[in-house]
Amino acid sequence: MIADVLSDATARMNRALEAAKDDFGTVRTGRANPQMFAKILVSYYGTLTPLEQLASLQNQEARTMLIGPYDKAALRDIEIAIRDTPNLGANVGNDGTTIRATLPELTTERRKEFVKIVKAKAEDARISVRNIRRKAKDELDALKSEVGDDEVARAEKELELMTKSHVDGIDDAFKRKEAELLEI
């Protein structure tokens, strides 16, 4: 029973860590990458659909992304969605079959704003991991009558180590992204 609680908490913390890393990838650096555009939601026949399901994304140059829609009817909707995405600031143009999204050069002030955004995403991820820890601790406390205080205490120590390692993983990912953002 304790092993089930700990393995469930580990799996959920791993997913929270991966989600944080994916979120960090959506924040723009000086270079264009497909991950920044993948989660943009496009209104496709009245349904919000991720861009990566509607088009191929290719780096053409360091700051230019080439977007090839699978359905040419979605071209205009994709263009509008990219233009209206906050914190991206891409200049969008199309030639009738593909879309070119060019990212402007980042200023020092804009880089610092992006660091703040990433810092907020990191804190959200830490909170998520702590909430998982709290829920697992509550489940362990409910098992005290069945397995004993010593077993629960050992499991709680293991849970704390797990939590610390995942929070450290989030912090490491944040530091890497921060360094990438501030690199000129």
PDB file of C-alpha atoms in Angstrom:
ATOM      1  CA  MET A   1       0.000   0.000   0.000  1.00  0.00           C
ATOM      2  CA  ILE A   2       2.783   2.424   0.900  1.00  0.00           C
ATOM      3  CA  ALA A   3       4.678   1.435  -2.242  1.00  0.00           C
ATOM      4  CA  ASP A   4       1.586   2.212  -4.337  1.00  0.00           C
ATOM      5  CA  VAL A   5       1.262   5.678  -2.809  1.00  0.00           C
ATOM      6  CA  LEU A   6       4.956   6.425  -3.359  1.00  0.00           C
ATOM      7  CA  SER A   7       5.022   5.096  -6.925  1.00  0.00           C
ATOM      8  CA  ASP A   8       1.907   7.117  -7.802  1.00  0.00           C
ATOM      9  CA  ALA A   9       3.476  10.252  -6.296  1.00  0.00           C
ATOM     10  CA  THR A  10       6.720   9.620  -8.198  1.00  0.00           C
ATOM     11  CA  ALA A  11       4.899   9.207 -11.499  1.00  0.00           C
ATOM     12  CA  ARG A  12       2.864  12.367 -10.950  1.00  0.00           C
ATOM     13  CA  MET A  13       5.958  14.373  -9.918  1.00  0.00           C
ATOM     14  CA  ASN A  14       7.779  13.153 -13.037  1.00  0.00           C
ATOM     15  CA  ARG A  15       4.875  14.349 -15.183  1.00  0.00           C
ATOM     16  CA  ALA A  16       4.918  17.727 -13.401  1.00  0.00           C
ATOM     17  CA  LEU A  17       8.666  18.053 -14.082  1.00  0.00           C
ATOM     18  CA  GLU A  18       8.224  17.173 -17.766  1.00  0.00           C
ATOM     19  CA  ALA A  19       5.321  19.616 -18.067  1.00  0.00           C
ATOM     20  CA  ALA A  20       7.514  22.358 -16.585  1.00  0.00           C
ATOM     21  CA  LYS A  21      10.274  21.630 -19.088  1.00  0.00           C
ATOM     22  CA  ASP A  22       7.738  21.722 -21.936  1.00  0.00           C
ATOM     23  CA  ASP A  23       6.411  25.049 -20.639  1.00  0.00           C
ATOM     24  CA  PHE A  24       9.934  26.461 -20.535  1.00  0.00           C
ATOM     25  CA  GLY A  25      10.362  25.434 -24.169  1.00  0.00           C
ATOM     26  CA  THR A  26       7.411  27.577 -25.207  1.00  0.00           C
ATOM     27  CA  VAL A  27       9.107  30.739 -23.947  1.00  0.00           C
ATOM     28  CA  ARG A  28      10.951  32.462 -26.716  1.00  0.00           C
ATOM     29  CA  THR A  29      14.716  32.796 -26.816  1.00  0.00           C
ATOM     30  CA  GLY A  30      16.720  34.515 -29.530  1.00  0.00           C
ATOM     31  CA  ARG A  31      16.213  31.552 -31.867  1.00  0.00           C
ATOM     32  CA  ALA A  32      13.055  30.092 -33.357  1.00  0.00           C
ATOM     33  CA  ASN A  33      12.273  26.501 -32.440  1.00  0.00           C
ATOM     34  CA  PRO A  34       9.243  24.347 -33.238  1.00  0.00           C
ATOM     35  CA  GLN A  35       8.454  23.856 -29.544  1.00  0.00           C
ATOM     36  CA  MET A  36       7.565  27.553 -29.225  1.00  0.00           C
ATOM     37  CA  PHE A  37       4.884  27.195 -31.878  1.00  0.00           C
ATOM     38  CA  ALA A  38       3.659  23.667 -31.110  1.00  0.00           C
ATOM     39  CA  LYS A  39       1.219  24.632 -28.348  1.00  0.00           C
ATOM     40  CA  ILE A  40      -0.348  27.587 -30.149  1.00  0.00           C
ATOM     41  CA  LEU A  41      -4.085  26.918 -30.349  1.00  0.00           C
ATOM     42  CA  VAL A  42      -5.727  27.543 -33.726  1.00  0.00           C
ATOM     43  CA  SER A  43      -9.471  27.819 -34.273  1.00  0.00           C
ATOM     44  CA  TYR A  44      -9.913  25.049 -36.846  1.00  0.00           C
ATOM     45  CA  TYR A  45     -13.540  24.621 -37.918  1.00  0.00           C
ATOM     46  CA  GLY A  46     -14.666  26.013 -34.561  1.00  0.00           C
ATOM     47  CA  THR A  47     -12.401  23.760 -32.459  1.00  0.00           C
ATOM     48  CA  LEU A  48      -9.207  24.921 -30.764  1.00  0.00           C
ATOM     49  CA  THR A  49      -6.488  22.646 -32.111  1.00  0.00           C
ATOM     50  CA  PRO A  50      -2.721  22.689 -31.362  1.00  0.00           C
ATOM     51  CA  LEU A  51      -0.704  24.017 -34.296  1.00  0.00           C
ATOM     52  CA  GLU A  52       1.522  20.925 -34.377  1.00  0.00           C
ATOM     53  CA  GLN A  53      -1.562  18.871 -35.385  1.00  0.00           C
ATOM     54  CA  LEU A  54      -2.424  21.223 -38.245  1.00  0.00           C
ATOM     55  CA  ALA A  55       0.945  21.960 -39.830  1.00  0.00           C
ATOM     56  CA  SER A  56       4.566  20.950 -40.173  1.00  0.00           C
ATOM     57  CA  LEU A  57       7.036  23.212 -38.371  1.00  0.00           C
ATOM     58  CA  GLN A  58      10.553  23.699 -39.725  1.00  0.00           C
ATOM     59  CA  ASN A  59      13.407  26.025 -38.830  1.00  0.00           C
ATOM     60  CA  GLN A  60      14.362  27.898 -41.932  1.00  0.00           C
ATOM     61  CA  GLU A  61      16.895  30.224 -40.317  1.00  0.00           C
ATOM     62  CA  ALA A  62      17.863  31.108 -36.755  1.00  0.00           C
ATOM     63  CA  ARG A  63      14.877  33.421 -36.235  1.00  0.00           C
ATOM     64  CA  THR A  64      12.506  32.173 -38.946  1.00  0.00           C
ATOM     65  CA  MET A  65      10.006  29.329 -38.700  1.00  0.00           C
ATOM     66  CA  LEU A  66       8.444  27.844 -41.820  1.00  0.00           C
ATOM     67  CA  ILE A  67       4.922  26.517 -41.213  1.00  0.00           C
ATOM     68  CA  GLY A  68       3.313  24.272 -43.819  1.00  0.00           C
ATOM     69  CA  PRO A  69      -0.386  23.642 -43.125  1.00  0.00           C
ATOM     70  CA  TYR A  70      -1.701  20.184 -43.983  1.00  0.00           C
ATOM     71  CA  ASP A  71      -5.028  21.784 -44.945  1.00  0.00           C
ATOM     72  CA  LYS A  72      -4.594  24.957 -47.015  1.00  0.00           C
ATOM     73  CA  ALA A  73      -8.023  26.178 -45.806  1.00  0.00           C
ATOM     74  CA  ALA A  74      -6.501  26.601 -42.323  1.00  0.00           C
ATOM     75  CA  LEU A  75      -3.768  28.947 -43.587  1.00  0.00           C
ATOM     76  CA  ARG A  76      -5.510  32.172 -42.549  1.00  0.00           C
ATOM     77  CA  ASP A  77      -6.573  30.788 -39.133  1.00  0.00           C
ATOM     78  CA  ILE A  78      -3.011  29.659 -38.396  1.00  0.00           C
ATOM     79  CA  GLU A  79      -1.640  33.041 -39.408  1.00  0.00           C
ATOM     80  CA  ILE A  80      -4.090  34.841 -37.089  1.00  0.00           C
ATOM     81  CA  ALA A  81      -3.351  32.496 -34.175  1.00  0.00           C
ATOM     82  CA  ILE A  82       0.416  33.031 -34.469  1.00  0.00           C
ATOM     83  CA  ARG A  83       0.028  36.817 -34.761  1.00  0.00           C
ATOM     84  CA  ASP A  84      -2.270  36.951 -31.715  1.00  0.00           C
ATOM     85  CA  THR A  85      -0.095  34.750 -29.476  1.00  0.00           C
ATOM     86  CA  PRO A  86       1.107  36.812 -26.505  1.00  0.00           C
ATOM     87  CA  ASN A  87       4.842  37.007 -25.732  1.00  0.00           C
ATOM     88  CA  LEU A  88       5.810  35.728 -29.184  1.00  0.00           C
ATOM     89  CA  GLY A  89       5.850  38.925 -31.242  1.00  0.00           C
ATOM     90  CA  ALA A  90       6.362  37.099 -34.537  1.00  0.00           C
ATOM     91  CA  ASN A  91       6.034  38.911 -37.858  1.00  0.00           C
ATOM     92  CA  VAL A  92       3.846  36.645 -39.958  1.00  0.00           C
ATOM     93  CA  GLY A  93       3.529  36.445 -43.726  1.00  0.00           C
ATOM     94  CA  ASN A  94       2.286  33.819 -46.150  1.00  0.00           C
ATOM     95  CA  ASP A  95       2.812  33.047 -49.808  1.00  0.00           C
ATOM     96  CA  GLY A  96      -0.469  31.184 -50.289  1.00  0.00           C
ATOM     97  CA  THR A  97       0.874  27.758 -49.329  1.00  0.00           C
ATOM     98  CA  THR A  98       3.231  28.294 -46.376  1.00  0.00           C
ATOM     99  CA  ILE A  99       3.596  30.742 -43.520  1.00  0.00           C
ATOM    100  CA  ARG A 100       6.858  32.383 -42.526  1.00  0.00           C
ATOM    101  CA  ALA A 101       7.028  33.567 -38.922  1.00  0.00           C
ATOM    102  CA  THR A 102      10.042  35.767 -38.227  1.00  0.00           C
ATOM    103  CA  LEU A 103      10.966  36.565 -34.656  1.00  0.00           C
ATOM    104  CA  PRO A 104      12.413  40.008 -33.993  1.00  0.00           C
ATOM    105  CA  GLU A 105      15.712  40.406 -32.182  1.00  0.00           C
ATOM    106  CA  LEU A 106      15.281  40.383 -28.408  1.00  0.00           C
ATOM    107  CA  THR A 107      16.227  43.452 -26.415  1.00  0.00           C
ATOM    108  CA  THR A 108      17.792  43.169 -22.963  1.00  0.00           C
ATOM    109  CA  GLU A 109      14.593  44.449 -21.380  1.00  0.00           C
ATOM    110  CA  ARG A 110      12.497  41.865 -23.234  1.00  0.00           C
ATOM    111  CA  ARG A 111      14.887  39.084 -22.202  1.00  0.00           C
ATOM    112  CA  LYS A 112      14.422  40.064 -18.555  1.00  0.00           C
ATOM    113  CA  GLU A 113      10.633  39.982 -19.003  1.00  0.00           C
ATOM    114  CA  PHE A 114      10.909  36.456 -20.402  1.00  0.00           C
ATOM    115  CA  VAL A 115      13.040  35.424 -17.415  1.00  0.00           C
ATOM    116  CA  LYS A 116      10.217  36.638 -15.151  1.00  0.00           C
ATOM    117  CA  ILE A 117       7.711  34.571 -17.145  1.00  0.00           C
ATOM    118  CA  VAL A 118       9.881  31.464 -16.859  1.00  0.00           C
ATOM    119  CA  LYS A 119      10.378  32.116 -13.141  1.00  0.00           C
ATOM    120  CA  ALA A 120       6.589  32.203 -12.656  1.00  0.00           C
ATOM    121  CA  LYS A 121       6.230  28.940 -14.614  1.00  0.00           C
ATOM    122  CA  ALA A 122       8.935  27.360 -12.424  1.00  0.00           C
ATOM    123  CA  GLU A 123       7.128  28.438  -9.263  1.00  0.00           C
ATOM    124  CA  ASP A 124       3.864  26.983 -10.596  1.00  0.00           C
ATOM    125  CA  ALA A 125       5.658  23.685 -11.213  1.00  0.00           C
ATOM    126  CA  ARG A 126       7.143  23.698  -7.702  1.00  0.00           C
ATOM    127  CA  ILE A 127       3.679  24.316  -6.261  1.00  0.00           C
ATOM    128  CA  SER A 128       2.340  21.420  -8.315  1.00  0.00           C
ATOM    129  CA  VAL A 129       5.031  19.087  -6.939  1.00  0.00           C
ATOM    130  CA  ARG A 130       4.323  20.245  -3.389  1.00  0.00           C
ATOM    131  CA  ASN A 131       0.601  19.629  -3.870  1.00  0.00           C
ATOM    132  CA  ILE A 132       1.386  16.096  -5.028  1.00  0.00           C
ATOM    133  CA  ARG A 133       3.532  15.647  -1.922  1.00  0.00           C
ATOM    134  CA  ARG A 134       0.741  16.907   0.327  1.00  0.00           C
ATOM    135  CA  LYS A 135      -1.800  14.544  -1.220  1.00  0.00           C
ATOM    136  CA  ALA A 136       0.585  11.585  -0.892  1.00  0.00           C
ATOM    137  CA  LYS A 137       1.316  12.525   2.746  1.00  0.00           C
ATOM    138  CA  ASP A 138      -2.419  12.594   3.479  1.00  0.00           C
ATOM    139  CA  GLU A 139      -2.759   9.143   1.919  1.00  0.00           C
ATOM    140  CA  LEU A 140       0.157   7.884   4.034  1.00  0.00           C
ATOM    141  CA  ASP A 141      -1.378   9.340   7.193  1.00  0.00           C
ATOM    142  CA  ALA A 142      -4.586   7.460   6.424  1.00  0.00           C
ATOM    143  CA  LEU A 143      -2.567   4.220   6.348  1.00  0.00           C
ATOM    144  CA  LYS A 144      -1.054   4.708   9.837  1.00  0.00           C
ATOM    145  CA  SER A 145      -3.620   2.475  11.548  1.00  0.00           C
ATOM    146  CA  GLU A 146      -2.978  -0.364   9.075  1.00  0.00           C
ATOM    147  CA  VAL A 147       0.815  -0.404   8.729  1.00  0.00           C
ATOM    148  CA  GLY A 148       2.159   1.427  11.790  1.00  0.00           C
ATOM    149  CA  ASP A 149       3.841   4.710  12.549  1.00  0.00           C
ATOM    150  CA  ASP A 150       7.396   3.576  11.772  1.00  0.00           C
ATOM    151  CA  GLU A 151       6.582   2.458   8.234  1.00  0.00           C
ATOM    152  CA  VAL A 152       4.699   5.683   7.545  1.00  0.00           C
ATOM    153  CA  ALA A 153       7.584   7.769   8.956  1.00  0.00           C
ATOM    154  CA  ARG A 154      10.058   5.973   6.636  1.00  0.00           C
ATOM    155  CA  ALA A 155       7.741   6.507   3.676  1.00  0.00           C
ATOM    156  CA  GLU A 156       7.391  10.216   4.527  1.00  0.00           C
ATOM    157  CA  LYS A 157      11.188  10.613   4.571  1.00  0.00           C
ATOM    158  CA  GLU A 158      11.350   8.935   1.175  1.00  0.00           C
ATOM    159  CA  LEU A 159       8.565  11.218  -0.054  1.00  0.00           C
ATOM    160  CA  GLU A 160      10.517  14.283   1.120  1.00  0.00           C
ATOM    161  CA  LEU A 161      13.651  13.122  -0.733  1.00  0.00           C
ATOM    162  CA  MET A 162      11.573  12.520  -3.856  1.00  0.00           C
ATOM    163  CA  THR A 163      10.023  15.971  -3.587  1.00  0.00           C
ATOM    164  CA  LYS A 164      13.415  17.621  -3.103  1.00  0.00           C
ATOM    165  CA  SER A 165      14.885  15.870  -6.152  1.00  0.00           C
ATOM    166  CA  HIS A 166      11.962  16.956  -8.354  1.00  0.00           C
ATOM    167  CA  VAL A 167      12.060  20.553  -7.099  1.00  0.00           C
ATOM    168  CA  ASP A 168      15.824  20.551  -7.747  1.00  0.00           C
ATOM    169  CA  GLY A 169      15.122  19.269 -11.278  1.00  0.00           C
ATOM    170  CA  ILE A 170      12.731  22.173 -11.850  1.00  0.00           C
ATOM    171  CA  ASP A 171      15.318  24.612 -10.489  1.00  0.00           C
ATOM    172  CA  ASP A 172      18.014  23.186 -12.777  1.00  0.00           C
ATOM    173  CA  ALA A 173      15.742  23.465 -15.816  1.00  0.00           C
ATOM    174  CA  PHE A 174      14.924  27.050 -14.815  1.00  0.00           C
ATOM    175  CA  LYS A 175      18.607  27.962 -14.486  1.00  0.00           C
ATOM    176  CA  ARG A 176      19.368  26.500 -17.930  1.00  0.00           C
ATOM    177  CA  LYS A 177      16.480  28.402 -19.508  1.00  0.00           C
ATOM    178  CA  GLU A 178      17.479  31.604 -17.717  1.00  0.00           C
ATOM    179  CA  ALA A 179      21.041  31.306 -19.003  1.00  0.00           C
ATOM    180  CA  GLU A 180      19.694  30.632 -22.507  1.00  0.00           C
ATOM    181  CA  LEU A 181      17.438  33.690 -22.342  1.00  0.00           C
ATOM    182  CA  LEU A 182      20.132  36.033 -21.089  1.00  0.00           C
ATOM    183  CA  GLU A 183      22.710  34.820 -23.615  1.00  0.00           C
ATOM    184  CA  ILE A 184      23.189  37.454 -26.288  1.00  0.00           C
TER     185      ILE A 184
END
